[in-house]
Amino acid sequence: MTYTALWRSLLPHYDEGEAKAIVRLLLDEAFGMTMADILVGGVEALHDDDARKLDEMMARLDDGEPVQYVIGRADFCKRRFRVAPGVLIPRPETEELCRTIKAYHNRPFCALQPPTPLRVLDVGTGSGCIAVTLALDLLNAEVTAWDVSADALLIARDNAHRLGAKVNFEYQDALEAPADDRRWDIIVSNPPYIVHEEAAEMSANVLDHEPHLALFVPDDDPLLFYRAIAAYARRTLDDDGMLYFEINPRYAEALSQMVGEMGFGHVRLLKDAFGKQRMMVIQR
């Protein structure tokens, strides 16, 4: 098997540039092979055990499985997170959401306030990428993270442990939020927001391999999770608390109207790097 044969085998799923990038990533991450190694015949020189491992990994890629699952990790905010089929693969848009939160709450005037930790809740944590990032990058925060998937919580806990982040993980369904008396300064969520009618526009490797529990909402209720999380936030956010959402651009206006009717006074829509309305910042 040659490098050229490897990337060409992926052309049914990816264009040439993507296929080459995926194979280079696989060879680098799994076998420590640089592009220079590849060019001097590193693939052909693999020992039998490594060659069998490569064949197995390529078979998964040929089946359309995302390379992040095959290598077992994904980069997010300059850190490496463990991922597996039970959790959503972290996206660049979600990195932008974390940067937005950090830019606001790490401002100089915030740093000069008394050293009371920010109480942060991440709803639907998945791999833990948001919770861990905020725990490590906010100047002073106590972070709690919810998920309804036990498998996701195991992966999130592992990521927090490996990266040295202190996060309190809780098994909790966002649609059945507890009637507790806790107060939060920040609530953030990247909830399921894709309606099933959008599935035709999605790539097969996402549809066939990433968890539908973390992706889809009913066609007749696209704001299902936002409504539940906003209702909990309305009751538990402290004065001047902030609610941050990653959103589906097609429902941005409807979501803005809904949270306004729920009594939130300040609502801002922010665009992602592709110019799509992808984030919503809501102040108590």
One Martini backbone bead per residue (centre of mass of N, CA, C, O) as a GRO file, in nm:
protein
  284
    1MET     BB    1   0.096   0.036   0.023
    2THR     BB    2   0.034   0.365  -0.065
    3TYR     BB    3  -0.028   0.689  -0.030
    4THR     BB    4  -0.192   0.715  -0.292
    5ALA     BB    5  -0.380   0.473  -0.240
    6LEU     BB    6  -0.502   0.577   0.018
    7TRP     BB    7  -0.637   0.847  -0.079
    8ARG     BB    8  -0.795   0.722  -0.320
    9SER     BB    9  -0.989   0.543  -0.140
   10LEU     BB   10  -1.148   0.826  -0.038
   11LEU     BB   11  -1.303   0.960  -0.288
   12PRO     BB   12  -1.605   0.883  -0.224
   13HIS     BB   13  -1.597   1.098   0.038
   14TYR     BB   14  -1.364   1.284  -0.086
   15ASP     BB   15  -1.164   1.502  -0.181
   16GLU     BB   16  -0.840   1.526  -0.253
   17GLY     BB   17  -0.753   1.719  -0.026
   18GLU     BB   18  -0.893   1.571   0.208
   19ALA     BB   19  -0.769   1.291   0.170
   20LYS     BB   20  -0.475   1.374   0.217
   21ALA     BB   21  -0.513   1.502   0.499
   22ILE     BB   22  -0.620   1.247   0.642
   23VAL     BB   23  -0.376   1.062   0.590
   24ARG     BB   24  -0.165   1.241   0.721
   25LEU     BB   25  -0.293   1.241   1.000
   26LEU     BB   26  -0.290   0.939   1.048
   27LEU     BB   27   0.021   0.896   1.014
   28ASP     BB   28   0.101   1.089   1.237
   29GLU     BB   29  -0.072   0.996   1.489
   30ALA     BB   30  -0.025   0.667   1.461
   31PHE     BB   31   0.308   0.676   1.334
   32GLY     BB   32   0.492   0.940   1.317
   33MET     BB   33   0.453   1.058   1.017
   34THR     BB   34   0.595   1.242   0.793
   35MET     BB   35   0.616   1.373   0.485
   36ALA     BB   36   0.904   1.278   0.446
   37ASP     BB   37   0.850   0.983   0.511
   38ILE     BB   38   0.647   0.935   0.285
   39LEU     BB   39   0.838   1.013   0.038
   40VAL     BB   40   1.050   0.765   0.137
   41GLY     BB   41   0.850   0.506   0.210
   42GLY     BB   42   0.701   0.462   0.493
   43VAL     BB   43   0.455   0.289   0.425
   44GLU     BB   44   0.606   0.043   0.292
   45ALA     BB   45   0.795   0.006   0.573
   46LEU     BB   46   0.602  -0.123   0.742
   47HIS     BB   47   0.529  -0.324   0.970
   48ASP     BB   48   0.306  -0.567   1.010
   49ASP     BB   49   0.146  -0.450   1.250
   50ASP     BB   50   0.116  -0.164   1.128
   51ALA     BB   51  -0.018  -0.252   0.865
   52ARG     BB   52  -0.270  -0.370   0.998
   53LYS     BB   53  -0.357  -0.115   1.142
   54LEU     BB   54  -0.390   0.053   0.885
   55ASP     BB   55  -0.604  -0.122   0.752
   56GLU     BB   56  -0.818  -0.085   0.974
   57MET     BB   57  -0.836   0.226   0.957
   58MET     BB   58  -0.905   0.243   0.654
   59ALA     BB   59  -1.170   0.086   0.673
   60ARG     BB   60  -1.312   0.303   0.840
   61LEU     BB   61  -1.281   0.529   0.633
   62ASP     BB   62  -1.420   0.375   0.397
   63ASP     BB   63  -1.695   0.380   0.581
   64GLY     BB   64  -1.697   0.704   0.683
   65GLU     BB   65  -1.533   0.750   0.923
   66PRO     BB   66  -1.412   0.968   1.116
   67VAL     BB   67  -1.088   1.046   1.192
   68GLN     BB   68  -1.129   1.114   1.493
   69TYR     BB   69  -1.226   0.828   1.570
   70VAL     BB   70  -0.986   0.663   1.464
   71ILE     BB   71  -0.768   0.828   1.653
   72GLY     BB   72  -0.932   0.948   1.923
   73ARG     BB   73  -0.911   1.265   1.829
   74ALA     BB   74  -0.933   1.632   1.898
   75ASP     BB   75  -0.908   1.961   1.824
   76PHE     BB   76  -0.934   2.229   2.087
   77CYS     BB   77  -0.815   2.510   2.172
   78LYS     BB   78  -0.514   2.381   2.167
   79ARG     BB   79  -0.636   2.093   2.227
   80ARG     BB   80  -0.661   1.747   2.323
   81PHE     BB   81  -0.936   1.534   2.251
   82ARG     BB   82  -1.128   1.287   2.335
   83VAL     BB   83  -1.291   1.064   2.099
   84ALA     BB   84  -1.616   0.914   2.022
   85PRO     BB   85  -1.917   0.792   1.902
   86GLY     BB   86  -2.067   0.920   2.174
   87VAL     BB   87  -1.952   1.196   2.051
   88LEU     BB   88  -1.912   1.498   1.947
   89ILE     BB   89  -1.734   1.669   1.726
   90PRO     BB   90  -1.551   1.927   1.746
   91ARG     BB   91  -1.597   2.267   1.647
   92PRO     BB   92  -1.506   2.577   1.537
   93GLU     BB   93  -1.764   2.725   1.636
   94THR     BB   94  -1.717   2.648   1.938
   95GLU     BB   95  -1.458   2.803   1.970
   96GLU     BB   96  -1.591   3.081   1.931
   97LEU     BB   97  -1.764   3.066   2.182
   98CYS     BB   98  -1.528   3.053   2.385
   99ARG     BB   99  -1.391   3.317   2.300
  100THR     BB  100  -1.627   3.501   2.373
  101ILE     BB  101  -1.630   3.440   2.675
  102LYS     BB  102  -1.336   3.512   2.739
  103ALA     BB  103  -1.335   3.807   2.636
  104TYR     BB  104  -1.544   3.907   2.847
  105HIS     BB  105  -1.448   3.765   3.137
  106ASN     BB  106  -1.123   3.863   3.091
  107ARG     BB  107  -1.140   4.139   3.155
  108PRO     BB  108  -0.987   4.373   3.343
  109PHE     BB  109  -1.235   4.450   3.523
  110CYS     BB  110  -1.284   4.159   3.615
  111ALA     BB  111  -1.001   4.109   3.751
  112LEU     BB  112  -1.060   4.347   3.976
  113GLN     BB  113  -1.242   4.185   4.113
  114PRO     BB  114  -1.337   3.995   4.333
  115PRO     BB  115  -1.235   3.648   4.404
  116THR     BB  116  -1.501   3.532   4.270
  117PRO     BB  117  -1.620   3.275   4.131
  118LEU     BB  118  -1.735   3.163   3.848
  119ARG     BB  119  -2.051   3.029   3.768
  120VAL     BB  120  -2.052   2.738   3.560
  121LEU     BB  121  -2.268   2.610   3.288
  122ASP     BB  122  -2.273   2.305   3.096
  123VAL     BB  123  -2.503   2.207   2.846
  124GLY     BB  124  -2.413   1.939   2.692
  125THR     BB  125  -2.091   1.843   2.688
  126GLY     BB  126  -1.984   1.571   2.599
  127SER     BB  127  -1.641   1.591   2.572
  128GLY     BB  128  -1.587   1.877   2.738
  129CYS     BB  129  -1.473   2.123   2.574
  130ILE     BB  130  -1.603   2.365   2.713
  131ALA     BB  131  -1.557   2.314   3.015
  132VAL     BB  132  -1.248   2.279   3.004
  133THR     BB  133  -1.176   2.547   2.871
  134LEU     BB  134  -1.303   2.732   3.091
  135ALA     BB  135  -1.150   2.617   3.337
  136LEU     BB  136  -0.862   2.702   3.210
  137ASP     BB  137  -0.925   3.016   3.085
  138LEU     BB  138  -1.053   3.127   3.310
  139LEU     BB  139  -0.952   3.308   3.578
  140ASN     BB  140  -1.231   3.236   3.764
  141ALA     BB  141  -1.371   2.906   3.798
  142GLU     BB  142  -1.677   2.713   3.838
  143VAL     BB  143  -1.743   2.399   3.685
  144THR     BB  144  -2.034   2.269   3.528
  145ALA     BB  145  -2.158   1.950   3.382
  146TRP     BB  146  -2.394   1.828   3.147
  147ASP     BB  147  -2.545   1.495   3.083
  148VAL     BB  148  -2.741   1.217   2.936
  149SER     BB  149  -2.466   1.070   2.878
  150ALA     BB  150  -2.261   0.837   3.010
  151ASP     BB  151  -2.045   0.815   2.791
  152ALA     BB  152  -1.978   1.115   2.776
  153LEU     BB  153  -1.890   1.152   3.074
  154LEU     BB  154  -1.645   0.968   3.060
  155ILE     BB  155  -1.494   1.132   2.846
  156ALA     BB  156  -1.496   1.407   2.989
  157ARG     BB  157  -1.344   1.317   3.243
  158ASP     BB  158  -1.089   1.232   3.095
  159ASN     BB  159  -1.021   1.509   2.978
  160ALA     BB  160  -0.998   1.661   3.243
  161HIS     BB  161  -0.775   1.489   3.366
  162ARG     BB  162  -0.556   1.517   3.140
  163LEU     BB  163  -0.583   1.855   3.143
  164GLY     BB  164  -0.635   1.972   3.442
  165ALA     BB  165  -0.949   1.994   3.503
  166LYS     BB  166  -1.205   2.144   3.703
  167VAL     BB  167  -1.499   1.938   3.695
  168ASN     BB  168  -1.851   1.907   3.742
  169PHE     BB  169  -2.014   1.613   3.678
  170GLU     BB  170  -2.355   1.556   3.545
  171TYR     BB  171  -2.644   1.370   3.542
  172GLN     BB  172  -2.845   1.550   3.295
  173ASP     BB  173  -3.146   1.667   3.176
  174ALA     BB  174  -3.234   1.950   3.006
  175LEU     BB  175  -3.557   1.882   3.000
  176GLU     BB  176  -3.506   1.819   3.337
  177ALA     BB  177  -3.456   2.039   3.532
  178PRO     BB  178  -3.378   2.129   3.830
  179ALA     BB  179  -3.527   2.240   4.150
  180ASP     BB  180  -3.304   2.444   4.238
  181ASP     BB  181  -3.079   2.697   4.418
  182ARG     BB  182  -2.888   2.758   4.214
  183ARG     BB  183  -2.623   2.975   4.090
  184TRP     BB  184  -2.539   3.168   3.791
  185ASP     BB  185  -2.322   3.343   3.563
  186ILE     BB  186  -2.294   3.096   3.354
  187ILE     BB  187  -2.457   2.977   3.055
  188VAL     BB  188  -2.385   2.698   2.835
  189SER     BB  189  -2.476   2.593   2.486
  190ASN     BB  190  -2.468   2.299   2.251
  191PRO     BB  191  -2.733   2.195   2.123
  192PRO     BB  192  -2.962   2.048   1.968
  193TYR     BB  193  -3.045   2.192   1.609
  194ILE     BB  194  -3.133   1.969   1.404
  195VAL     BB  195  -3.339   1.898   1.160
  196HIS     BB  196  -3.440   1.633   0.968
  197GLU     BB  197  -3.470   1.797   0.695
  198GLU     BB  198  -3.140   1.850   0.692
  199ALA     BB  199  -3.003   1.572   0.629
  200ALA     BB  200  -2.964   1.598   0.314
  201GLU     BB  201  -2.716   1.819   0.367
  202MET     BB  202  -2.551   1.595   0.492
  203SER     BB  203  -2.300   1.404   0.565
  204ALA     BB  204  -2.247   1.069   0.600
  205ASN     BB  205  -2.032   1.070   0.834
  206VAL     BB  206  -2.231   1.205   1.029
  207LEU     BB  207  -2.495   1.036   1.010
  208ASP     BB  208  -2.349   0.741   1.059
  209HIS     BB  209  -2.159   0.833   1.339
  210GLU     BB  210  -2.296   1.050   1.484
  211PRO     BB  211  -2.488   1.149   1.744
  212HIS     BB  212  -2.825   1.211   1.731
  213LEU     BB  213  -2.871   1.320   2.019
  214ALA     BB  214  -2.664   1.578   1.945
  215LEU     BB  215  -2.827   1.688   1.674
  216PHE     BB  216  -3.145   1.636   1.704
  217VAL     BB  217  -3.469   1.767   1.628
  218PRO     BB  218  -3.776   1.831   1.590
  219ASP     BB  219  -3.943   1.970   1.329
  220ASP     BB  220  -4.183   2.095   1.532
  221ASP     BB  221  -3.921   2.169   1.757
  222PRO     BB  222  -3.634   2.346   1.729
  223LEU     BB  223  -3.648   2.492   2.042
  224LEU     BB  224  -3.652   2.287   2.273
  225PHE     BB  225  -3.377   2.335   2.428
  226TYR     BB  226  -3.380   2.641   2.453
  227ARG     BB  227  -3.633   2.663   2.626
  228ALA     BB  228  -3.534   2.496   2.869
  229ILE     BB  229  -3.269   2.652   2.928
  230ALA     BB  230  -3.392   2.937   2.953
  231ALA     BB  231  -3.580   2.874   3.189
  232TYR     BB  232  -3.355   2.800   3.384
  233ALA     BB  233  -3.197   3.069   3.356
  234ARG     BB  234  -3.421   3.263   3.453
  235ARG     BB  235  -3.405   3.131   3.751
  236THR     BB  236  -3.057   3.102   3.799
  237LEU     BB  237  -2.951   3.356   3.719
  238ASP     BB  238  -2.779   3.603   3.799
  239ASP     BB  239  -2.710   3.904   3.820
  240ASP     BB  240  -2.581   3.962   3.506
  241GLY     BB  241  -2.613   3.714   3.367
  242MET     BB  242  -2.509   3.459   3.119
  243LEU     BB  243  -2.622   3.344   2.793
  244TYR     BB  244  -2.494   3.079   2.582
  245PHE     BB  245  -2.527   3.009   2.226
  246GLU     BB  246  -2.551   2.769   1.993
  247ILE     BB  247  -2.679   2.797   1.654
  248ASN     BB  248  -2.932   2.797   1.416
  249PRO     BB  249  -2.961   3.017   1.165
  250ARG     BB  250  -3.267   2.956   1.077
  251TYR     BB  251  -3.355   3.032   1.408
  252ALA     BB  252  -3.264   3.313   1.515
  253GLU     BB  253  -3.524   3.489   1.524
  254ALA     BB  254  -3.703   3.298   1.688
  255LEU     BB  255  -3.516   3.291   1.935
  256SER     BB  256  -3.513   3.590   1.999
  257GLN     BB  257  -3.816   3.611   2.051
  258MET     BB  258  -3.842   3.402   2.275
  259VAL     BB  259  -3.643   3.527   2.490
  260GLY     BB  260  -3.790   3.794   2.505
  261GLU     BB  261  -4.066   3.670   2.608
  262MET     BB  262  -3.911   3.553   2.875
  263GLY     BB  263  -3.737   3.835   2.980
  264PHE     BB  264  -3.498   3.910   2.817
  265GLY     BB  265  -3.319   4.212   2.758
  266HIS     BB  266  -3.040   4.098   2.613
  267VAL     BB  267  -2.978   4.041   2.258
  268ARG     BB  268  -2.720   3.865   2.067
  269LEU     BB  269  -2.587   3.829   1.743
  270LEU     BB  270  -2.336   3.607   1.607
  271LYS     BB  271  -2.083   3.552   1.386
  272ASP     BB  272  -1.904   3.356   1.203
  273ALA     BB  273  -1.644   3.293   0.980
  274PHE     BB  274  -1.894   3.249   0.752
  275GLY     BB  275  -2.141   3.459   0.828
  276LYS     BB  276  -2.305   3.309   1.045
  277GLN     BB  277  -2.556   3.272   1.266
  278ARG     BB  278  -2.415   3.108   1.573
  279MET     BB  279  -2.459   3.318   1.812
  280MET     BB  280  -2.584   3.374   2.154
  281VAL     BB  281  -2.631   3.663   2.365
  282ILE     BB  282  -2.755   3.666   2.707
  283GLN     BB  283  -2.907   3.884   2.937
  284ARG     BB  284  -3.062   3.909   3.249
   0.00000   0.00000   0.00000
